[in-house]
């Protein structure tokens, strides 16, 4: 990435301390994950449109959310909202296995092309579908990250979080302010929820609601 020193400096300045997260982001070219017309903006610390009314998250928010998961390298991670695949690639560098679900078929297909065909990432598993139900066959997960905002955290996702695991998610009304929350499952029936920051994410959408 161009201007890498300033990119990392900006993340450090804003409070990102986890060197593993900073190095993982430094070694990824964000331009690969944005449409050609956004390539010139890829090094800015800003969310950018990726089509289908979706956005690639702001690098600072990617760093903050990833840091909150406190990954050490041996985790199984679930991501809801693959989008561009940028966050997925960061997770791939920091954890053992990454499972990521995307609801928009075109975004799922494009992310697969970048992550699997171009980058050859071996520990990334991609699925097209509604992430509300999680990925039960691959559960439990040591870490779960939502990159689209539900009004409240889907129960299946809490159930698929390992005891001792961490989940980071934007939660709140679709057209209003949301809160980034860190959920820690400290026992079978005991979760601790901590508010981190006010944020604005695209809403988590649903399919097959009429059953
Ligand atoms: N981490 C991504 C963020 C993309 S925006 C990136 O940085 O590129 C959030 C994504 O969540 C969008 O691609 C949207 O289509 C997807 N999404 C929304 N609701 C979903 C759901 N129920 N299941 C899976 N993906 C969903």
Short mmCIF file of C-alpha atoms and ligand atoms in Angstrom, two decimals:
data_model
loop_
_atom_site.label_atom_id
_atom_site.label_comp_id
_atom_site.label_asym_id
_atom_site.label_seq_id
_atom_site.Cartn_x
_atom_site.Cartn_y
_atom_site.Cartn_z
CA UNK A 1 0.00 0.00 0.00
CA UNK A 2 1.23 3.49 -0.76
CA UNK A 3 1.97 5.79 2.16
CA UNK A 4 2.18 2.77 4.46
CA UNK A 5 4.06 4.57 7.23
CA UNK A 6 1.42 7.27 7.44
CA UNK A 7 -1.38 4.68 7.23
CA UNK A 8 0.05 2.82 10.24
CA UNK A 9 0.84 6.07 12.04
CA UNK A 10 -2.77 7.15 11.63
CA UNK A 11 -4.02 3.88 13.16
CA UNK A 12 -1.50 4.13 16.01
CA UNK A 13 -2.41 7.76 16.59
CA UNK A 14 -6.06 6.77 16.90
CA UNK A 15 -5.16 4.24 19.59
CA UNK A 16 -4.58 0.89 17.87
CA UNK A 17 -1.87 -0.89 19.87
CA UNK A 18 -1.94 -4.56 18.77
CA UNK A 19 1.18 -4.93 16.59
CA UNK A 20 -0.15 -8.14 15.02
CA UNK A 21 -3.23 -6.24 13.80
CA UNK A 22 -1.13 -3.34 12.52
CA UNK A 23 1.26 -5.66 10.66
CA UNK A 24 -1.59 -7.71 9.15
CA UNK A 25 -3.18 -4.54 7.81
CA UNK A 26 0.17 -3.18 6.61
CA UNK A 27 0.78 -6.27 4.51
CA UNK A 28 -2.59 -6.11 2.72
CA UNK A 29 -3.26 -3.91 -0.31
CA UNK A 30 -6.73 -2.46 0.26
CA UNK A 31 -6.91 -1.52 -3.44
CA UNK A 32 -7.52 -5.18 -4.29
CA UNK A 33 -10.79 -5.03 -2.35
CA UNK A 34 -12.38 -1.90 -3.81
CA UNK A 35 -13.93 -1.31 -7.26
CA UNK A 36 -11.52 0.22 -9.83
CA UNK A 37 -13.14 3.65 -9.58
CA UNK A 38 -12.34 3.74 -5.84
CA UNK A 39 -8.69 2.63 -6.20
CA UNK A 40 -7.38 6.18 -5.76
CA UNK A 41 -9.19 6.41 -2.40
CA UNK A 42 -8.13 3.01 -1.04
CA UNK A 43 -5.40 4.42 1.22
CA UNK A 44 -7.70 6.87 2.95
CA UNK A 45 -9.02 6.02 6.40
CA UNK A 46 -12.60 6.04 5.13
CA UNK A 47 -15.42 3.64 4.31
CA UNK A 48 -15.91 3.35 0.52
CA UNK A 49 -18.77 2.10 -1.67
CA UNK A 50 -18.34 -1.44 -3.05
CA UNK A 51 -21.65 -1.65 -4.93
CA UNK A 52 -25.02 -3.18 -3.97
CA UNK A 53 -25.49 -0.33 -1.44
CA UNK A 54 -22.69 -1.80 0.68
CA UNK A 55 -19.39 -0.38 1.88
CA UNK A 56 -15.90 -1.57 2.75
CA UNK A 57 -15.39 -0.59 6.38
CA UNK A 58 -13.11 2.25 7.45
CA UNK A 59 -9.59 0.87 8.24
CA UNK A 60 -9.66 2.35 11.76
CA UNK A 61 -12.91 0.48 12.48
CA UNK A 62 -11.49 -2.75 11.00
CA UNK A 63 -8.43 -2.35 13.25
CA UNK A 64 -10.49 -1.50 16.34
CA UNK A 65 -12.88 -4.44 15.88
CA UNK A 66 -10.07 -6.88 15.12
CA UNK A 67 -8.07 -5.70 18.11
CA UNK A 68 -11.12 -6.20 20.35
CA UNK A 69 -11.15 -9.91 19.40
CA UNK A 70 -7.65 -10.28 20.96
CA UNK A 71 -6.62 -12.97 18.45
CA UNK A 72 -3.45 -14.97 19.13
CA UNK A 73 -3.39 -17.22 16.10
CA UNK A 74 -5.12 -20.44 17.09
CA UNK A 75 -8.76 -19.31 16.94
CA UNK A 76 -11.72 -20.27 14.82
CA UNK A 77 -13.46 -17.07 13.76
CA UNK A 78 -16.93 -16.43 12.29
CA UNK A 79 -17.59 -13.26 10.29
CA UNK A 80 -21.09 -12.14 9.27
CA UNK A 81 -20.92 -9.81 6.24
CA UNK A 82 -17.94 -10.73 4.01
CA UNK A 83 -18.55 -7.68 1.81
CA UNK A 84 -15.31 -6.84 0.01
CA UNK A 85 -13.40 -9.53 1.92
CA UNK A 86 -10.92 -7.02 3.39
CA UNK A 87 -11.81 -7.75 7.02
CA UNK A 88 -11.82 -11.47 6.16
CA UNK A 89 -8.25 -11.22 4.85
CA UNK A 90 -7.12 -9.42 8.02
CA UNK A 91 -8.68 -12.18 10.13
CA UNK A 92 -7.10 -14.85 7.93
CA UNK A 93 -3.64 -13.53 8.86
CA UNK A 94 -4.40 -13.51 12.59
CA UNK A 95 -6.43 -16.66 13.30
CA UNK A 96 -6.37 -20.35 12.41
CA UNK A 97 -9.66 -20.67 10.48
CA UNK A 98 -12.04 -18.00 9.26
CA UNK A 99 -15.66 -18.70 8.29
CA UNK A 100 -17.42 -15.82 6.58
CA UNK A 101 -21.02 -15.47 5.36
CA UNK A 102 -22.29 -12.89 2.83
CA UNK A 103 -25.92 -12.44 1.84
CA UNK A 104 -25.41 -10.65 -1.53
CA UNK A 105 -24.48 -13.25 -4.18
CA UNK A 106 -22.33 -10.89 -6.28
CA UNK A 107 -20.29 -9.72 -3.27
CA UNK A 108 -19.84 -13.32 -2.12
CA UNK A 109 -18.57 -14.29 -5.58
CA UNK A 110 -16.22 -11.33 -5.83
CA UNK A 111 -14.80 -11.94 -2.35
CA UNK A 112 -14.18 -15.58 -3.26
CA UNK A 113 -12.32 -14.49 -6.40
CA UNK A 114 -10.03 -12.16 -4.41
CA UNK A 115 -9.50 -14.22 -1.25
CA UNK A 116 -9.30 -17.73 -2.70
CA UNK A 117 -8.39 -17.41 -6.39
CA UNK A 118 -6.08 -14.36 -6.23
CA UNK A 119 -4.63 -14.43 -2.73
CA UNK A 120 -4.84 -18.21 -2.30
CA UNK A 121 -5.85 -17.99 1.37
CA UNK A 122 -6.17 -21.58 2.60
CA UNK A 123 -7.87 -20.96 5.94
CA UNK A 124 -10.84 -18.95 4.63
CA UNK A 125 -14.24 -20.64 4.23
CA UNK A 126 -16.94 -18.66 2.43
CA UNK A 127 -20.67 -19.18 2.28
CA UNK A 128 -23.49 -17.29 0.56
CA UNK A 129 -26.45 -16.90 2.88
CA UNK A 130 -28.18 -15.12 5.74
CA UNK A 131 -25.67 -14.95 8.59
CA UNK A 132 -28.43 -14.62 11.20
CA UNK A 133 -28.31 -18.37 11.79
CA UNK A 134 -24.52 -18.47 11.93
CA UNK A 135 -22.59 -21.54 10.73
CA UNK A 136 -23.68 -24.27 13.18
CA UNK A 137 -21.60 -27.09 11.63
CA UNK A 138 -18.38 -25.15 12.26
CA UNK A 139 -19.31 -23.89 15.77
CA UNK A 140 -18.22 -23.16 18.43
CA UNK A 141 -16.20 -20.08 17.48
CA UNK A 142 -13.58 -18.42 19.66
CA UNK A 143 -14.41 -15.11 18.03
CA UNK A 144 -17.38 -13.72 16.07
CA UNK A 145 -17.48 -10.42 14.18
CA UNK A 146 -20.54 -8.76 12.64
CA UNK A 147 -19.88 -6.14 9.96
CA UNK A 148 -23.57 -5.36 9.42
CA UNK A 149 -25.78 -4.07 12.24
CA UNK A 150 -28.72 -6.06 13.63
CA UNK A 151 -31.22 -4.38 15.97
CA UNK A 152 -30.16 -6.90 18.58
CA UNK A 153 -27.63 -9.70 18.54
CA UNK A 154 -29.08 -12.87 16.99
CA UNK A 155 -29.44 -15.61 19.61
CA UNK A 156 -27.92 -18.32 17.36
CA UNK A 157 -24.69 -16.33 17.21
CA UNK A 158 -24.43 -16.12 21.00
CA UNK A 159 -25.06 -19.87 21.14
CA UNK A 160 -22.23 -20.46 18.65
CA UNK A 161 -19.74 -18.40 20.67
CA UNK A 162 -17.38 -20.61 22.68
CA UNK A 163 -17.23 -20.14 26.43
CA UNK A 164 -14.36 -17.71 26.88
CA UNK A 165 -15.03 -16.36 23.39
CA UNK A 166 -15.49 -12.79 22.20
CA UNK A 167 -17.94 -11.22 19.77
CA UNK A 168 -17.73 -7.68 18.38
CA UNK A 169 -20.83 -6.25 16.73
CA UNK A 170 -22.54 -2.98 15.80
CA UNK A 171 -26.03 -3.08 17.32
CA UNK A 172 -28.94 -0.68 16.96
CA UNK A 173 -31.69 0.82 14.87
CA UNK A 174 -31.13 0.69 11.13
CA UNK A 175 -31.55 4.39 10.46
CA UNK A 176 -30.08 5.72 13.67
CA UNK A 177 -26.99 5.60 15.79
CA UNK A 178 -25.62 2.17 16.60
CA UNK A 179 -23.30 1.05 19.34
CA UNK A 180 -20.25 -1.14 18.79
CA UNK A 181 -20.47 -3.74 21.54
CA UNK A 182 -18.01 -6.36 22.78
CA UNK A 183 -19.77 -9.50 24.03
CA UNK A 184 -17.78 -11.95 26.15
CA UNK A 185 -19.30 -15.32 26.98
CA UNK A 186 -17.80 -16.06 30.35
CA UNK A 187 -19.94 -19.12 31.17
CA UNK A 188 -22.66 -21.22 29.50
CA UNK A 189 -25.40 -18.80 30.54
CA UNK A 190 -23.40 -15.70 31.30
CA UNK A 191 -22.47 -13.00 28.81
CA UNK A 192 -20.88 -9.65 29.58
CA UNK A 193 -21.64 -6.80 27.17
CA UNK A 194 -19.41 -3.74 26.96
CA UNK A 195 -20.13 -0.66 24.85
CA UNK A 196 -17.12 0.49 22.85
CA UNK A 197 -18.10 3.31 20.49
CA UNK A 198 -20.94 4.94 18.58
CA UNK A 199 -20.81 3.78 14.95
CA UNK A 200 -22.79 3.70 11.71
CA UNK A 201 -22.89 0.42 9.78
CA UNK A 202 -25.09 -0.90 6.99
CA UNK A 203 -28.06 -2.82 8.40
CA UNK A 204 -28.05 -6.58 8.74
CA UNK A 205 -30.69 -7.75 6.28
CA UNK A 206 -32.72 -10.95 6.43
CA UNK A 207 -34.02 -13.41 3.91
CA UNK A 208 -36.73 -16.10 4.10
CA UNK A 209 -38.50 -14.32 6.94
CA UNK A 210 -41.89 -15.58 5.80
CA UNK A 211 -41.82 -19.28 6.58
N1 LIG B 1 -16.30 -6.38 6.30
C1 LIG B 1 -16.88 -5.87 5.09
C2 LIG B 1 -18.09 -5.04 5.41
C3 LIG B 1 -19.07 -4.98 4.31
S1 LIG B 1 -20.56 -4.12 4.75
C4 LIG B 1 -15.88 -5.04 4.35
O1 LIG B 1 -15.08 -4.35 4.99
O2 LIG B 1 -15.89 -5.04 3.13
C5 LIG B 1 -21.51 -5.42 5.50
C6 LIG B 1 -21.84 -6.59 4.65
O3 LIG B 1 -22.78 -7.39 5.36
C7 LIG B 1 -22.47 -6.28 3.31
O4 LIG B 1 -21.72 -6.86 2.29
C8 LIG B 1 -23.88 -6.91 3.41
O5 LIG B 1 -24.34 -7.41 2.18
C9 LIG B 1 -23.64 -8.01 4.43
N2 LIG B 1 -24.83 -8.49 5.12
C10 LIG B 1 -25.90 -7.77 5.54
N3 LIG B 1 -26.79 -8.57 6.17
C11 LIG B 1 -26.28 -9.83 6.15
C12 LIG B 1 -26.72 -11.10 6.63
N4 LIG B 1 -27.90 -11.26 7.25
N5 LIG B 1 -25.92 -12.18 6.44
C13 LIG B 1 -24.74 -12.06 5.80
N6 LIG B 1 -24.26 -10.88 5.30
C14 LIG B 1 -25.02 -9.78 5.49
#
